[in-house]
Short mmCIF file of N, CA and C in Angstrom, two decimals:
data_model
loop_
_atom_site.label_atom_id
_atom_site.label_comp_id
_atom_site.label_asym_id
_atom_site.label_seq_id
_atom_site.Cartn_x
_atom_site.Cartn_y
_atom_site.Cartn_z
N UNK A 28 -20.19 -0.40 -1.82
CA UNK A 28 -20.46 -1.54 -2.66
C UNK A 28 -19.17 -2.27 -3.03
N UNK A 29 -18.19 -1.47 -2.51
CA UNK A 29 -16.68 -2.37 -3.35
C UNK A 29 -16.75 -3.76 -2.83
N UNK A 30 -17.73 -4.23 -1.19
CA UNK A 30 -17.29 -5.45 -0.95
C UNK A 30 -17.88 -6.61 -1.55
N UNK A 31 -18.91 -5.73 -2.56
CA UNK A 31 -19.53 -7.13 -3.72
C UNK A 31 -18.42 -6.95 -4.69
N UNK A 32 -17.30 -6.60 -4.76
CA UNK A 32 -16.34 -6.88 -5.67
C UNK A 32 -16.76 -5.58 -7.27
N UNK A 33 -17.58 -4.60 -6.79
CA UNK A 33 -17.60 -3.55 -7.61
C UNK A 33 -16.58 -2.23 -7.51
N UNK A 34 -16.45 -1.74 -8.26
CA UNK A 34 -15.17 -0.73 -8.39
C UNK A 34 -15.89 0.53 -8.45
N UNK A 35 -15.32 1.64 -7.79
CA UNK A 35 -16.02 2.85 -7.99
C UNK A 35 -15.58 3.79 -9.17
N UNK A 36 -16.88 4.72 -9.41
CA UNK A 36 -16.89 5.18 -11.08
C UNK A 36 -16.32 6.51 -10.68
N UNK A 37 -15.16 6.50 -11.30
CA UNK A 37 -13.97 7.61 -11.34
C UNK A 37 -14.86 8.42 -12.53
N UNK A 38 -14.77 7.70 -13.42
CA UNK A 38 -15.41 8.43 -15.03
C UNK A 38 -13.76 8.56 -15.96
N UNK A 39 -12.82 8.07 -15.39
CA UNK A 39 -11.66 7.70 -16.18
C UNK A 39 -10.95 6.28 -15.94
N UNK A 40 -10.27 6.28 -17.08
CA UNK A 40 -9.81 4.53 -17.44
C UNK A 40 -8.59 4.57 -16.47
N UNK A 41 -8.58 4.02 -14.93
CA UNK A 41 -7.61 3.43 -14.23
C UNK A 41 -7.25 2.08 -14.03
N UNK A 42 -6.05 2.19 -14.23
CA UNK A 42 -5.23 0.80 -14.14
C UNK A 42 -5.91 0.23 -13.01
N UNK A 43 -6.66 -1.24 -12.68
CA UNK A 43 -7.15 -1.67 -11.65
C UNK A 43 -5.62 -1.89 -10.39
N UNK A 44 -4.55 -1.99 -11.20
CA UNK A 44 -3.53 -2.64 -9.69
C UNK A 44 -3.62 -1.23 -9.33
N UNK A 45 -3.59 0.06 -9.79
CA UNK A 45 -3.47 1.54 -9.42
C UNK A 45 -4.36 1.71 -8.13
N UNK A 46 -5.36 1.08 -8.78
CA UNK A 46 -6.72 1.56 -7.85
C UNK A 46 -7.01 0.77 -6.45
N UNK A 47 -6.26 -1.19 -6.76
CA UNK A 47 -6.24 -1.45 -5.98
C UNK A 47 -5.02 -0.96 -4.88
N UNK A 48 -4.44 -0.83 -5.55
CA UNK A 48 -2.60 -0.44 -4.14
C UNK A 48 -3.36 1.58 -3.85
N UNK A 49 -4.27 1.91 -4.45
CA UNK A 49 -4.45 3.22 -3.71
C UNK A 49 -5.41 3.10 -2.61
N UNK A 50 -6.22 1.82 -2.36
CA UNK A 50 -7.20 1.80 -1.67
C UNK A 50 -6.54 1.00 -0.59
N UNK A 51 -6.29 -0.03 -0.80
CA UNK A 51 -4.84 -0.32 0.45
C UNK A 51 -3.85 0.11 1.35
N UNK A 52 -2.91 0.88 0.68
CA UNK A 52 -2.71 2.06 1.00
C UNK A 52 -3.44 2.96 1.90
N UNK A 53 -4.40 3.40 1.48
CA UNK A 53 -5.35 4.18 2.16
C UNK A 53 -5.57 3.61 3.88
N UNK A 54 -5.79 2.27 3.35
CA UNK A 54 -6.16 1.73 4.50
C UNK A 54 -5.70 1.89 5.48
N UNK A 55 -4.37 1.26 4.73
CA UNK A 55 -3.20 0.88 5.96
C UNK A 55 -2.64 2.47 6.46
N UNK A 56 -2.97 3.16 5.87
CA UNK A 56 -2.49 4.64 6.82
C UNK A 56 -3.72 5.14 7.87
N UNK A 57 -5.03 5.06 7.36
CA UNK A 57 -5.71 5.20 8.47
C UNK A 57 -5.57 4.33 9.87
N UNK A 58 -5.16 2.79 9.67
CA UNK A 58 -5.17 1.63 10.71
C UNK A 58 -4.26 2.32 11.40
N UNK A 59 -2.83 2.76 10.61
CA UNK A 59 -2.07 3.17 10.91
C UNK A 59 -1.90 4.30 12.00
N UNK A 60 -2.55 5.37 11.58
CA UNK A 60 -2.99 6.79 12.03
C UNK A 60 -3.63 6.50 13.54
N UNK A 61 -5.07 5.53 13.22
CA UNK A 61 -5.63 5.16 14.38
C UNK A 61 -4.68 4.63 15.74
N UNK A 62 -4.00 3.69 15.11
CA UNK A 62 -3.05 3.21 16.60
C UNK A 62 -2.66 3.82 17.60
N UNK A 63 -2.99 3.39 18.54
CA UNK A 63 -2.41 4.67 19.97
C UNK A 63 -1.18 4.21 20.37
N UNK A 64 -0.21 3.24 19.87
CA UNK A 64 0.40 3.26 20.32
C UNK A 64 1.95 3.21 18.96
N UNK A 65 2.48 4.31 20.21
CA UNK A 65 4.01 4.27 19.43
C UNK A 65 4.75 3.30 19.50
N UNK A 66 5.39 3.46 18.52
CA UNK A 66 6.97 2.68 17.85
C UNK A 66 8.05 3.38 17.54
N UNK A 67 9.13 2.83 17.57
CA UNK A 67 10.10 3.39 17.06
C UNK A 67 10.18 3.75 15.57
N UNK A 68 9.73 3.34 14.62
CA UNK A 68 10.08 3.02 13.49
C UNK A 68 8.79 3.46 12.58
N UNK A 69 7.65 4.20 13.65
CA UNK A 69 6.29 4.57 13.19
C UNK A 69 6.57 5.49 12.09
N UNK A 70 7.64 6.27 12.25
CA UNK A 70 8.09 7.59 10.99
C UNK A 70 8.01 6.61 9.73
N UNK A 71 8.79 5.71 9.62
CA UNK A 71 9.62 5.53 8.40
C UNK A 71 8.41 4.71 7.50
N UNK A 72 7.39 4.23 8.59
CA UNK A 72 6.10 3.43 7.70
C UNK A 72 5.64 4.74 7.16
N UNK A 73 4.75 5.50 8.23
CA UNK A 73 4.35 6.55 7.66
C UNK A 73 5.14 7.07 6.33
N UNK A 74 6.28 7.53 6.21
CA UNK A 74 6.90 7.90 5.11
C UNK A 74 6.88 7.26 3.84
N UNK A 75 7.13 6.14 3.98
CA UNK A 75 6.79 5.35 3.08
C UNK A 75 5.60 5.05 2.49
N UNK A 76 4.28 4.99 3.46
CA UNK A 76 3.20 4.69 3.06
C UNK A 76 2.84 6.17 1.93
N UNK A 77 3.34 7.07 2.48
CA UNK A 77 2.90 8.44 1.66
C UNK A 77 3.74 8.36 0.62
N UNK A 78 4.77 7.76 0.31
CA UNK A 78 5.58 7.37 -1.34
C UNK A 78 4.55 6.64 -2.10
N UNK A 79 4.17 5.67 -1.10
CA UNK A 79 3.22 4.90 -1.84
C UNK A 79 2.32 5.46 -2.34
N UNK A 80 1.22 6.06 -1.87
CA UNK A 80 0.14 6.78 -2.38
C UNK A 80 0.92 7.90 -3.23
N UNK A 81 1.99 8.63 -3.19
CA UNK A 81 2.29 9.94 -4.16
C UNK A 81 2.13 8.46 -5.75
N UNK A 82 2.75 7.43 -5.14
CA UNK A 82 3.44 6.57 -6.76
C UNK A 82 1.80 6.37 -7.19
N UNK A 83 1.11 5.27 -6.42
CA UNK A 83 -0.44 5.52 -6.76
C UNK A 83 -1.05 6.23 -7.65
N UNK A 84 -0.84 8.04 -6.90
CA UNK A 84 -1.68 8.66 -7.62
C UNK A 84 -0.69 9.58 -8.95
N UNK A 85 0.58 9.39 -9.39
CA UNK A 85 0.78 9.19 -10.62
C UNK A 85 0.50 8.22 -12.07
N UNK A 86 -0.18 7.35 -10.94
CA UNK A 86 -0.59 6.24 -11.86
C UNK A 86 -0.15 5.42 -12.68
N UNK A 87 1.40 5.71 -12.32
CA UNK A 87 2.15 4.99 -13.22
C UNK A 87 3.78 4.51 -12.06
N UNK A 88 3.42 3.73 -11.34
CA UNK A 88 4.41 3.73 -10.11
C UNK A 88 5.85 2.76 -11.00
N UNK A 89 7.00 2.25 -10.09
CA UNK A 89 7.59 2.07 -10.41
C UNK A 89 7.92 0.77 -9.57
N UNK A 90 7.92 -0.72 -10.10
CA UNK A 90 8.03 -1.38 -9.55
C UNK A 90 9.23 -1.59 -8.49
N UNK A 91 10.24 -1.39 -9.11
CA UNK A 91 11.26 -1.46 -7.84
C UNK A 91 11.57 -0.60 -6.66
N UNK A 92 10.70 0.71 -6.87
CA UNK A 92 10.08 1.03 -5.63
C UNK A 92 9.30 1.21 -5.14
N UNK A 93 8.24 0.67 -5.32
CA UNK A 93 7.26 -0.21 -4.87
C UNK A 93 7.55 -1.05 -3.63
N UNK A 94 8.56 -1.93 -4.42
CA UNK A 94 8.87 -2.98 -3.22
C UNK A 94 10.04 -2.96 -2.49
N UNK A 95 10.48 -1.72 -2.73
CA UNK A 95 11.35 -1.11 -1.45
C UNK A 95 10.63 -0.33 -0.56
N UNK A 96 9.69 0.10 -0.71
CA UNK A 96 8.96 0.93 -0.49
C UNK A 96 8.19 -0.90 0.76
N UNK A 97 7.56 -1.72 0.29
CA UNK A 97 7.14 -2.51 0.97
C UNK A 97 7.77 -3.14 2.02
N UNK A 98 9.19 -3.54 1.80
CA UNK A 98 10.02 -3.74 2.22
C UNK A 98 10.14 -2.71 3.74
N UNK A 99 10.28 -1.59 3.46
CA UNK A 99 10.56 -0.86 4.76
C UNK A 99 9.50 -0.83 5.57
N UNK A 100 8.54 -0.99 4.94
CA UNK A 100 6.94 -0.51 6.04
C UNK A 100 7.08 -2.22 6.81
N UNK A 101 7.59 -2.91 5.80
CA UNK A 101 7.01 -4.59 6.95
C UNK A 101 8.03 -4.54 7.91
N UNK A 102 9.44 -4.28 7.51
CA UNK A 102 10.18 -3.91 8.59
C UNK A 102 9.82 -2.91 9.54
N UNK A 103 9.42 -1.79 9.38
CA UNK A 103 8.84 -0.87 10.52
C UNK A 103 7.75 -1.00 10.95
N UNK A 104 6.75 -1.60 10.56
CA UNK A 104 5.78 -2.37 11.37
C UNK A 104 6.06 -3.67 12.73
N UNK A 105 6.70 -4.04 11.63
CA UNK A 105 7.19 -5.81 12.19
C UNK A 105 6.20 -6.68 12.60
N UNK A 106 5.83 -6.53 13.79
CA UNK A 106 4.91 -8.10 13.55
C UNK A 106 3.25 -7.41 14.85
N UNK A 107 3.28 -6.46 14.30
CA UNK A 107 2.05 -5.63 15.25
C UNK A 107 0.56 -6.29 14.36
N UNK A 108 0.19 -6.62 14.84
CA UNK A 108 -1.13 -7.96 14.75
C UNK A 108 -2.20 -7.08 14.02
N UNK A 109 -2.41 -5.45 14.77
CA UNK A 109 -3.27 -4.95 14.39
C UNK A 109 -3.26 -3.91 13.02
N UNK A 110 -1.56 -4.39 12.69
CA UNK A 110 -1.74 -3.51 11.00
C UNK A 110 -1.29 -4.57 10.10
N UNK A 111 -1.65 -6.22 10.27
CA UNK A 111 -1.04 -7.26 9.89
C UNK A 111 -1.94 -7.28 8.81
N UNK A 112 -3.55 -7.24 8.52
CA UNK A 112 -4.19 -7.34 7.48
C UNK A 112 -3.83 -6.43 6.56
N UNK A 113 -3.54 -5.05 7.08
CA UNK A 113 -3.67 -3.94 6.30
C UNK A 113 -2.26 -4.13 5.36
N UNK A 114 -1.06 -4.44 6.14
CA UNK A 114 0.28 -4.81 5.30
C UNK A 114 -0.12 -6.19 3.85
N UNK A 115 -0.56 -6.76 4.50
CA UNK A 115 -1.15 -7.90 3.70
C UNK A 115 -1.59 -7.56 2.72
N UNK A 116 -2.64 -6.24 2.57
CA UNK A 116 -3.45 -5.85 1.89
C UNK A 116 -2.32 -5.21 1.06
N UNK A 117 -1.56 -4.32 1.34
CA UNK A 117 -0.71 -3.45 0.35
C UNK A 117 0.38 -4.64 -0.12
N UNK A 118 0.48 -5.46 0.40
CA UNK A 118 1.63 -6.29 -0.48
C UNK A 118 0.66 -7.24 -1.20
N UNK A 119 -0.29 -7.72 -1.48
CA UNK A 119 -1.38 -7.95 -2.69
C UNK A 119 -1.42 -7.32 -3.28
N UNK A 120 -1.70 -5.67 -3.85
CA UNK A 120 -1.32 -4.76 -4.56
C UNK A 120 -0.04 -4.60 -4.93
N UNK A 121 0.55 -4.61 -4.26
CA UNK A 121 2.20 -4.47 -5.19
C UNK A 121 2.25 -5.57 -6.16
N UNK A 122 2.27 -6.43 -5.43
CA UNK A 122 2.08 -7.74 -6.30
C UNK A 122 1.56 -7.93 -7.38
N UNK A 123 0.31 -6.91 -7.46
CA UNK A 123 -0.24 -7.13 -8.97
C UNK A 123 0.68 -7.10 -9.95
N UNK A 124 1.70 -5.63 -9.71
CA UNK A 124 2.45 -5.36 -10.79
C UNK A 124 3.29 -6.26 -11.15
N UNK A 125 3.82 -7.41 -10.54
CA UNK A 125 4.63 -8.19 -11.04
C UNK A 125 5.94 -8.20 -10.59
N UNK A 126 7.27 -8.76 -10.78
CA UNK A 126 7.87 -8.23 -10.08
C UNK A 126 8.65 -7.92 -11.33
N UNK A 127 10.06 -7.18 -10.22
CA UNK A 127 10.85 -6.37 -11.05
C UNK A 127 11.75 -6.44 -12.08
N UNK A 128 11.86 -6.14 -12.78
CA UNK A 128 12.50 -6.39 -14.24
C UNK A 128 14.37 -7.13 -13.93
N UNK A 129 14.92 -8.29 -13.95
CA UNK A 129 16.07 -8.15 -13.10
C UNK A 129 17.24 -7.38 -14.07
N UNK A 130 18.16 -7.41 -13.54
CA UNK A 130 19.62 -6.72 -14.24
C UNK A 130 20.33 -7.19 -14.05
#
């Protein structure tokens, strides 16, 4: 039902950007997973994508790595067509949070 824009019942109060960057995430590692074909640089998404989901499911992630964290997966992807929605999708979620506090 999430694609009528309903949210699924955890039975606890989650941050919606939480829930959205965990389901994104999700995504983009299965699209990911699925691909038959290698890359050089397939480790370092993977790696990253699993920072992502560990930050996710603390529920309390940290914006500036977040988007280092985004940063490396678009670079290790680069411009592969068939994980282009799914990147899309996790950098809409990061995004919720806003960006980073500067210094």
């Amino acid at each position: 039902m999430r694609s009528l824009g309903q949210r699924p019942v955890t039975g606890i109060d989650e941050d919606p950007g939480v829930a959205e960057l965990r389901t994104a995430v999700s995504r983009l590692r299965r699209r990911l997973a699925a691909l038959p074909a290698d890359f050089p640089d397939r480790a370092i998404a993977e790696e990253e994508l699993a920072a992502l989901a560990a930050m996710a499911a603390t529920g309390a992630p940290e914006i500036p790595r977040l988007r280092a964290s985004l940063l490396l997966i678009a670079g290790a992807i680069g411009s592969m067509s068939a994980l282009a929605r799914g990147l899309s999708q996790v950098r809409a979620a990061v995004d919720l949070f806003g960006e980073p506090p500067r210094t």
